[in-house]
Short mmCIF file of C-alpha atoms and ligand atoms in Angstrom, two decimals:
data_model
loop_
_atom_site.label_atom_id
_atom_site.label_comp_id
_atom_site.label_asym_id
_atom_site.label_seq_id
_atom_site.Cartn_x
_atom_site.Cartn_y
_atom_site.Cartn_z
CA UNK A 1 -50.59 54.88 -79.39
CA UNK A 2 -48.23 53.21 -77.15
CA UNK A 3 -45.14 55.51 -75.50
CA UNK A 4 -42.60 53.58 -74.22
CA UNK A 5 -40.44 55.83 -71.75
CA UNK A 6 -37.28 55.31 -69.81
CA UNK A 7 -37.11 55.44 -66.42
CA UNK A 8 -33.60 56.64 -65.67
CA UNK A 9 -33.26 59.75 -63.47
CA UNK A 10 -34.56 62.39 -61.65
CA UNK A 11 -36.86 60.52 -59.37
CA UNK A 12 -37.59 62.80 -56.64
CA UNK A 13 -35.56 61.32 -53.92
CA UNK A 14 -35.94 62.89 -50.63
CA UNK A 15 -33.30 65.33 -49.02
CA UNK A 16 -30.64 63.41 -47.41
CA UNK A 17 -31.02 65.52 -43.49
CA UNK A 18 -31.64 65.34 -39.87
CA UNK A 19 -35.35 65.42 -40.12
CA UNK A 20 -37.26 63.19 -39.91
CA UNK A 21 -38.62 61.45 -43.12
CA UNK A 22 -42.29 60.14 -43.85
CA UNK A 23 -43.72 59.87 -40.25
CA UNK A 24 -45.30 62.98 -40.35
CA UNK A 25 -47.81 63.83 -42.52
CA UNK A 26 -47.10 65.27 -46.40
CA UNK A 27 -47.36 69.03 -45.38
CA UNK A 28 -43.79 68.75 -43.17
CA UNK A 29 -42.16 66.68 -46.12
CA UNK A 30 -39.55 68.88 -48.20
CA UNK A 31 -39.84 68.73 -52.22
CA UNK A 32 -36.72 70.15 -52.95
CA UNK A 33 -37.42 67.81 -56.64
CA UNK A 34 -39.65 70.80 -57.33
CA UNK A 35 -37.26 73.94 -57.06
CA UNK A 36 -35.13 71.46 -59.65
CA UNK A 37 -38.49 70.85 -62.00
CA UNK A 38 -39.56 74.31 -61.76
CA UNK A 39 -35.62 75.05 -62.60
CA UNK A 40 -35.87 72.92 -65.78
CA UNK A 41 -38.88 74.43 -66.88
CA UNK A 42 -36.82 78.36 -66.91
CA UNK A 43 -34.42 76.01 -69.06
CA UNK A 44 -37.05 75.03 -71.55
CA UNK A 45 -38.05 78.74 -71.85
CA UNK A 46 -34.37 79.99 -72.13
CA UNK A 47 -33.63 77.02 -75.18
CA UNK A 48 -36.71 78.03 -76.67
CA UNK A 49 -36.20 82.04 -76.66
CA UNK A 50 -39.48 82.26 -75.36
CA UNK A 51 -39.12 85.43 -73.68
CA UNK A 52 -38.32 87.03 -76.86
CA UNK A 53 -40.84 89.14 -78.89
CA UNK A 54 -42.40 87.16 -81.55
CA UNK A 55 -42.63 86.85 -84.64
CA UNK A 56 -39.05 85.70 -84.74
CA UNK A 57 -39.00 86.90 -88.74
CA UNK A 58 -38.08 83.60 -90.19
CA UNK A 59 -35.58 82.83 -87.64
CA UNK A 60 -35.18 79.02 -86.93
CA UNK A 61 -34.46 77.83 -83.73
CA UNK A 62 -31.00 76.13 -83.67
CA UNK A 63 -31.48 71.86 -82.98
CA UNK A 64 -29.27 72.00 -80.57
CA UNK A 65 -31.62 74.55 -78.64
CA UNK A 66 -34.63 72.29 -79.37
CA UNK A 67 -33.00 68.74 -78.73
CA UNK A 68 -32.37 70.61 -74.92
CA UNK A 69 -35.89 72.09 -74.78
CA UNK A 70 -36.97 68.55 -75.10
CA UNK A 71 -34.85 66.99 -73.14
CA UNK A 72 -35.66 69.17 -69.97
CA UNK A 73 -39.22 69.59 -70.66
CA UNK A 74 -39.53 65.94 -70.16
CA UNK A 75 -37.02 65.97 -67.50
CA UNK A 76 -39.64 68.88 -65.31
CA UNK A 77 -42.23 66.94 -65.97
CA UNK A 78 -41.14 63.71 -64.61
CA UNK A 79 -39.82 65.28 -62.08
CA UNK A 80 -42.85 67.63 -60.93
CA UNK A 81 -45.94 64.92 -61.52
CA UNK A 82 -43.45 62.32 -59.47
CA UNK A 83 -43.14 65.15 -56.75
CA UNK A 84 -46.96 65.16 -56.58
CA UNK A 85 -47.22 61.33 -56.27
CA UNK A 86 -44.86 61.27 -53.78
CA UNK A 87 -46.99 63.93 -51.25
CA UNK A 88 -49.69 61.20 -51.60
CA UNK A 89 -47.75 57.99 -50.86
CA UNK A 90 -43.84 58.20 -52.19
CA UNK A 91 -44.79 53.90 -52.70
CA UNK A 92 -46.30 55.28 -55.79
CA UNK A 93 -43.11 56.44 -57.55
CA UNK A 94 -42.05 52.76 -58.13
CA UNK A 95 -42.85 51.25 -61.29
CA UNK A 96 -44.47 48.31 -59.14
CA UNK A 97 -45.79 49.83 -55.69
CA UNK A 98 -46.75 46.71 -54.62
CA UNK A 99 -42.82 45.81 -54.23
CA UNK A 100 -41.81 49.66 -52.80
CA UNK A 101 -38.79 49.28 -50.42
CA UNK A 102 -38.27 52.92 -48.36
CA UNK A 103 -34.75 52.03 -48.37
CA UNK A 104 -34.53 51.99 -51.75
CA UNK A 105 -36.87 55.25 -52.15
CA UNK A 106 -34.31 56.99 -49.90
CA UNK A 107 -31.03 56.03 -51.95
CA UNK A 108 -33.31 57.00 -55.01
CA UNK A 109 -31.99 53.38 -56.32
CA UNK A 110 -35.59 52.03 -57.92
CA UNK A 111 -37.31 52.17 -61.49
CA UNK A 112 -39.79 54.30 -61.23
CA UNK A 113 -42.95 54.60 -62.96
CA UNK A 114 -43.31 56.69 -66.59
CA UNK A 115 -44.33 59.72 -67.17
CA UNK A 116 -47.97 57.83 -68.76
CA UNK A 117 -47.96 56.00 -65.83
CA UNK A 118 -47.92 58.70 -63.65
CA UNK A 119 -50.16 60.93 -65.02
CA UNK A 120 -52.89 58.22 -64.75
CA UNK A 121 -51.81 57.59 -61.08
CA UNK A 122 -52.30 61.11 -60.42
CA UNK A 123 -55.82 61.15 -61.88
CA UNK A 124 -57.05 57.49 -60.32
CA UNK A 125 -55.61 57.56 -57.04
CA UNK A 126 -54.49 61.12 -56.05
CA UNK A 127 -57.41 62.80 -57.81
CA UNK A 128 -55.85 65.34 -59.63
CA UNK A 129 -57.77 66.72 -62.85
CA UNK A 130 -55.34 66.11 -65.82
CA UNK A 131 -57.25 67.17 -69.27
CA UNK A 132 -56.93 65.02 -72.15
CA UNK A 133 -54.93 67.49 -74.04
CA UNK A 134 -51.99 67.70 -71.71
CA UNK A 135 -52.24 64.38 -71.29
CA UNK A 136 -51.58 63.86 -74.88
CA UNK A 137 -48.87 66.60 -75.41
CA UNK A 138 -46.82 64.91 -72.37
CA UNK A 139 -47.47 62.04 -74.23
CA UNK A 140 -46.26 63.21 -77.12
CA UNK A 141 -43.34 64.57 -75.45
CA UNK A 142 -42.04 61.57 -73.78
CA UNK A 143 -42.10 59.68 -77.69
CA UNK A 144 -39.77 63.10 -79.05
CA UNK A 145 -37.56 62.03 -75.74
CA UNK A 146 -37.01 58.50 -76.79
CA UNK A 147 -36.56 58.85 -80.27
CA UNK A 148 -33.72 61.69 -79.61
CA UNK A 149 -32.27 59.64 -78.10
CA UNK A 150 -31.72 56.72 -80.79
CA UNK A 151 -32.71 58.96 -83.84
CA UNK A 152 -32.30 62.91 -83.22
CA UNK A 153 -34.84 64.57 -83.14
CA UNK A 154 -37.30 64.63 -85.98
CA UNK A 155 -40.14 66.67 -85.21
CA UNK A 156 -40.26 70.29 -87.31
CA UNK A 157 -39.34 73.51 -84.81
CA UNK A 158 -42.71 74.43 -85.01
CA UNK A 159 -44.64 71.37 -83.47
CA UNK A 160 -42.19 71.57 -80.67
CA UNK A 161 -42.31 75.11 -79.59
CA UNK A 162 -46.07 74.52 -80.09
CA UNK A 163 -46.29 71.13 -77.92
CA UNK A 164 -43.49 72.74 -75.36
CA UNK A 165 -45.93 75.76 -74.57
CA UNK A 166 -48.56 73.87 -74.04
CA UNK A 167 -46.50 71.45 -71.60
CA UNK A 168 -45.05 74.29 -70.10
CA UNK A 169 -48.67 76.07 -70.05
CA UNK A 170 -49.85 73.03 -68.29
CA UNK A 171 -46.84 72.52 -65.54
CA UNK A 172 -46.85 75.76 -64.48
CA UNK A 173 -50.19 75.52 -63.46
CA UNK A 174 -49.51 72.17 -61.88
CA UNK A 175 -47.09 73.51 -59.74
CA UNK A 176 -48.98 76.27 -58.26
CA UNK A 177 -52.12 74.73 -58.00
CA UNK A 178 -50.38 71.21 -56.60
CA UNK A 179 -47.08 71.62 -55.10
CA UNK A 180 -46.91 75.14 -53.64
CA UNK A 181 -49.60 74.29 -50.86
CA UNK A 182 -47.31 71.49 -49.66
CA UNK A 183 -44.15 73.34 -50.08
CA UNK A 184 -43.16 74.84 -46.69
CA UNK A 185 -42.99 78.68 -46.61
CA UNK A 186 -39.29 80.06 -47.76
CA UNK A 187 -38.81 76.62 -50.30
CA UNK A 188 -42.74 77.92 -51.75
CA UNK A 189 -41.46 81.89 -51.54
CA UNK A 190 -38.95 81.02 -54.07
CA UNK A 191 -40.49 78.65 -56.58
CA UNK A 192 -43.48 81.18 -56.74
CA UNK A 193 -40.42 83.54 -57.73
CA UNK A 194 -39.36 81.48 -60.34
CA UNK A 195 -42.46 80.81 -61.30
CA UNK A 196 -43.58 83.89 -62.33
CA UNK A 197 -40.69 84.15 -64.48
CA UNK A 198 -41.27 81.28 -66.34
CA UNK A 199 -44.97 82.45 -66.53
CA UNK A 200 -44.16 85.50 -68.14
CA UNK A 201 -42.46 83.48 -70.65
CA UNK A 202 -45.03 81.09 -71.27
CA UNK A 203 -47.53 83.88 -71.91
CA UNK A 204 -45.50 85.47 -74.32
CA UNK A 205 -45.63 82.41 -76.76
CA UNK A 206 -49.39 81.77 -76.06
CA UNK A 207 -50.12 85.29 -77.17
CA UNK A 208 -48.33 84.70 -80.03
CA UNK A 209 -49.48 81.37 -80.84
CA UNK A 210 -53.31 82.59 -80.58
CA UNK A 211 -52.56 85.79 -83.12
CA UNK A 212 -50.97 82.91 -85.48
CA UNK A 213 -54.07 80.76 -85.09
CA UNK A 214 -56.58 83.57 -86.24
CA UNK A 215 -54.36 84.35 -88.96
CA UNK A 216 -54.81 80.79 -89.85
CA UNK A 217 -58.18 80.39 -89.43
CA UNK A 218 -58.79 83.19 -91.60
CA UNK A 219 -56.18 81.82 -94.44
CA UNK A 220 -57.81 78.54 -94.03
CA UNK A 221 -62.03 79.62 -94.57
CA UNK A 222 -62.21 78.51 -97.77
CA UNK A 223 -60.82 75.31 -97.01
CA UNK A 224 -62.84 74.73 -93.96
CA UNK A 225 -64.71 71.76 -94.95
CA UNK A 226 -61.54 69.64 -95.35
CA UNK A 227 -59.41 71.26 -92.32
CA UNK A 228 -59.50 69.01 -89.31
CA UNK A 229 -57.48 69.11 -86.28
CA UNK A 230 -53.82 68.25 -86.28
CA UNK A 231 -53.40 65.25 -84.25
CA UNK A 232 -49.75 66.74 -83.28
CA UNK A 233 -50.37 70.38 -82.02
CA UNK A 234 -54.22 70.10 -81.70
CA UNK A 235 -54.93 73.15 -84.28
CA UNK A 236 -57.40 73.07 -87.10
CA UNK A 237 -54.62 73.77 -89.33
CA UNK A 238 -54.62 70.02 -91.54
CA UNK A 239 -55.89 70.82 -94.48
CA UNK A 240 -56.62 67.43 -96.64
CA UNK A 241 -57.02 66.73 -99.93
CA UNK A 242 -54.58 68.88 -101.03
CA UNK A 243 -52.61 67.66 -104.19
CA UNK A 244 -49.18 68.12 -102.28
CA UNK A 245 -47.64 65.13 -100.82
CA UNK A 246 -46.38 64.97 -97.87
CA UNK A 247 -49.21 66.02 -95.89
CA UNK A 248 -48.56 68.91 -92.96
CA UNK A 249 -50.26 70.58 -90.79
CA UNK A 250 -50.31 74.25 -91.79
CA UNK A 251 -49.61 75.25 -88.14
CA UNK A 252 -46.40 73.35 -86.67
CA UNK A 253 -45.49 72.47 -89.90
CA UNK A 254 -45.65 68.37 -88.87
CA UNK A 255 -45.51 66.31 -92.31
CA UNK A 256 -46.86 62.96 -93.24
CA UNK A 257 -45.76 61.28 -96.15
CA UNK A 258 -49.10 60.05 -97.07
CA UNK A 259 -52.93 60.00 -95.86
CA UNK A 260 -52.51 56.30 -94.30
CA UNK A 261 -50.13 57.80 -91.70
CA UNK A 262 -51.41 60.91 -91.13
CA UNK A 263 -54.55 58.73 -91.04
CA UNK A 264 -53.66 56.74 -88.48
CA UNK A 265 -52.46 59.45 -86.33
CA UNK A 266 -55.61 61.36 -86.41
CA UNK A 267 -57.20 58.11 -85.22
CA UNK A 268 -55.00 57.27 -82.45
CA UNK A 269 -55.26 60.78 -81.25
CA UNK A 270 -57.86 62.36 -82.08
CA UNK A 271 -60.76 60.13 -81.97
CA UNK A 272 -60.09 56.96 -81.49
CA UNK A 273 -63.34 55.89 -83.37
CA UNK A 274 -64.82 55.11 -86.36
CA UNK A 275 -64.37 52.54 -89.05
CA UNK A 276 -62.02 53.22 -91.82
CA UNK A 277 -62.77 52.27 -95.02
CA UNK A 278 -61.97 52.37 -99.32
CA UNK A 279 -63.10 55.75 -100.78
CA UNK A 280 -65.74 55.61 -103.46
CA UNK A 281 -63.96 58.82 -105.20
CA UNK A 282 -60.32 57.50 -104.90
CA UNK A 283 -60.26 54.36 -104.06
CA UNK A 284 -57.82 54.25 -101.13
CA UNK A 285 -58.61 53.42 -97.72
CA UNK A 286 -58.77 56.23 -96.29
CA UNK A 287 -61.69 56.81 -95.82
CA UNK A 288 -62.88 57.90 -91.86
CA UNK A 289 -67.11 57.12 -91.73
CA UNK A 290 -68.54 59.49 -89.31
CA UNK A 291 -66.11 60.02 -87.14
CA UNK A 292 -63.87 63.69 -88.48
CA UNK A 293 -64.69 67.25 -87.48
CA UNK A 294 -63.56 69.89 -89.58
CA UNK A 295 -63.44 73.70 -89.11
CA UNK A 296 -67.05 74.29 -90.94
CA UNK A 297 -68.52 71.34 -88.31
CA UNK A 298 -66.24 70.45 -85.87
CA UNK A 299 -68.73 68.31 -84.07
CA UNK A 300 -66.66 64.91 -85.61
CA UNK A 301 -69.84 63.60 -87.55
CA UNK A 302 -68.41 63.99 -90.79
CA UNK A 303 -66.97 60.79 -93.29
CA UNK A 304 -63.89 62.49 -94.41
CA UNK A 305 -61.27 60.72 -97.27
CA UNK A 306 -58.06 61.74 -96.00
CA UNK A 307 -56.22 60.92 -99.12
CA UNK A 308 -58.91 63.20 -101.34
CA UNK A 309 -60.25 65.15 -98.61
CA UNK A 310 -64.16 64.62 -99.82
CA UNK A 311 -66.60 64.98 -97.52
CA UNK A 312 -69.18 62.24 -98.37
CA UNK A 313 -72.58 63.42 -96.85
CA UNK A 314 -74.50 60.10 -97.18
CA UNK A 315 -73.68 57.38 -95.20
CA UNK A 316 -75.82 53.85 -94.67
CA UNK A 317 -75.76 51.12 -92.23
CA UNK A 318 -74.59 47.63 -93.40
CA UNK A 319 -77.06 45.04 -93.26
CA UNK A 320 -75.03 42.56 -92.17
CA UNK A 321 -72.61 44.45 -89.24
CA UNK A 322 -74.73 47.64 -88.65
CA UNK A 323 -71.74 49.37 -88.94
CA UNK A 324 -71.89 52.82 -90.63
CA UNK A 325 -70.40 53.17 -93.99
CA UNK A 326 -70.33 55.10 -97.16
CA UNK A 327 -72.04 53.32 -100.28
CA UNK A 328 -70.40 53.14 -103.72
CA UNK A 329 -72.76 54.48 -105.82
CA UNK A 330 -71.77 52.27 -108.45
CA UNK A 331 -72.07 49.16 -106.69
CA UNK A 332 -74.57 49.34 -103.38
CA UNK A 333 -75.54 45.55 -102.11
CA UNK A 334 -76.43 47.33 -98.35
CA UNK A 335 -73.08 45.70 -97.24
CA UNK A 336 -69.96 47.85 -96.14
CA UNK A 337 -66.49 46.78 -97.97
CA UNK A 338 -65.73 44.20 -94.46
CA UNK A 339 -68.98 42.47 -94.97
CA UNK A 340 -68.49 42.26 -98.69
CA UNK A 341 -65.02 41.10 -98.71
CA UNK A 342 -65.82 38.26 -96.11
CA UNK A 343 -69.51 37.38 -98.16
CA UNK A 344 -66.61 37.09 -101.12
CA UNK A 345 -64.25 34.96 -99.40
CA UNK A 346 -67.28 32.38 -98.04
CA UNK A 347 -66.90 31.56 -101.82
ZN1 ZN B 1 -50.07 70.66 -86.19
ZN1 ZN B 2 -60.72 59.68 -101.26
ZN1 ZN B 3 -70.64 45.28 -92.52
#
């Protein structure tokens, strides 16, 4: 998946004062860019009424709530993984370190790096653990950013309070575990405060989120050798094969319009793996060889048709490209469909 991000804004520019900048080590360096992230973040919760008991009995959050939630969420987390960058060397803010000016650090006049960017900076150079899954729910967040921006926002209420906790789950963590230490003592006093708060909030959705997920699972055991993880909120909640078109993910409600997309999601994803091939039952290619989990073996072993949602148990290895793939019965020359189109078009 490629995430294209802007650049514009809240790069943590220092404090415009009388002390001294950058000669001294990162521990005497103000962050005031993380009282604003950490202020964004209490944003986020207020848009989202997370503090608010759940279930919210059918109640919709309003768009105009959600297209804010986004907005800021994104906003914190530029501004709090930039922060962190900027304790190691502020160079690595720039979208091209290699042609940092301090001057233009200082005036905050530069394009900076994005939010992908960062994130990988902060895991190769500054050696901060970033799991996959935030990783991919910040990613995920910066492509709801940009298309609000041209489009509105088009994601279902659901996926984003679902992707925002998780996010917010993550930054709040980040910020105590990362930026605190560095903060000096009254600035740290009162972004732990706010903190907390924001904590409190973030808990209260989690909770809630984890009761709807065992309610799910339990709806869902029937089904549990065609659910496989939603490639948007990372629940086993995607129930396939169903006879319903669109597609969505039982959980945060995300729709496809047909198995090719959701398809292709899941492998971008999910598990970036696997050939894809024509289903024997259906005929569409759609057909994932040994590369889904579901619920009833979540290990992802399983050739899965996303369009019928069979689970086709025997697989064989093509003669030709030693690829895996699932034989038609019907027709079986030891060849999977690649190797038998191109042996076809050879004549
Ligand atoms: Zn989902
Ligand atoms: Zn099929
Ligand atoms: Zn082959």
């Amino acid at each position: 998946m490629t995430v294209s991000e802007g650049n514009e804004g809240d790069v943590p520019a220092p404090r415009s004062g009388d002390e001294p900048k950058f000669e001294t080590p990162a521990a005497h360096v103000d962050f005031p860019p993380v009282r604003n992230g950490v202020d964004y973040l209490g944003s986020v919760a207020d848009h989202l009424n997370l503090g608010q008991a759940y279930p919210r009995d059918g109640q919709e959050l309003n768009p105009r709530h959600l297209k804010y939630a986004v907005l800021h969420l994104q906003a914190a987390a530029e501004v709090l993984l930039k922060a962190r960058l900027v304790q190691e060397h502020w160079s690595l803010v720039f979208k091209d370190p290699g042609t940092a000016k301090r001057d233009r650090f200082e005036a905050g006049d530069f394009e900076s790096c994005t939010t992908t960017g960062a994130i990988g900076r902060l895991r190769d150079i500054a050696g901060v653990a970033i799991g996959d899954k935030p990783a991919k729910s910040l990613a995920i967040l910066a492509k709801w950013r940009n298309r609000l921006q041209h489009y509105g926002l088009t994601a279902p209420a659901p996926a984003v309070e679902v992707t925002a906790a998780q996010v917010l789950d993550f930054l709040v963590a980040f910020v105590h575990d990362e930026l605190l230490p560095a903060l000096p003592g009254p600035e740290a006093a009162a972004v732990a405060d706010d903190l907390v708060s924001v904590g409190a909030d973030v808990r209260c959705i989690t909770s809630y989120i984890a009761a709807r997920v065992k309610r799910l699972t339990d709806e869902l055991k029937d089904v549990a050798d065609r659910t496989v993880m939603c490639p948007v909120c990372d629940q086993w909640a995607l129930v396939l094969g169903n006879p319903a078109i669109p597609l969505d993910c039982r959980f945060c409600h995300t729709t496809w319009p047909n198995a090719v997309l959701a398809l292709e999601q899941y492998y971008n994803n999910v598990v970036m793996d696997g050939n894809v091939q024509d289903c024997p039952t259906c005929t569409q290619h759609t057909l994932l060889v040994e590369a889904v989990g579901t619920t009833a073996s979540p290990e992802a072993s399983r050739s899965l048709c996303f369009c019928c949602g069979t689970d086709f148990a025997v697989t064989a290895q093509c003669s030709d490209c030693y690829n895996a793939f699932v034989p038609d019965p019907d027709e079986d020359y030891g060849l999977c469909g690649n190797c038998i189109n191109g042996a076809v078009d050879r004549f």
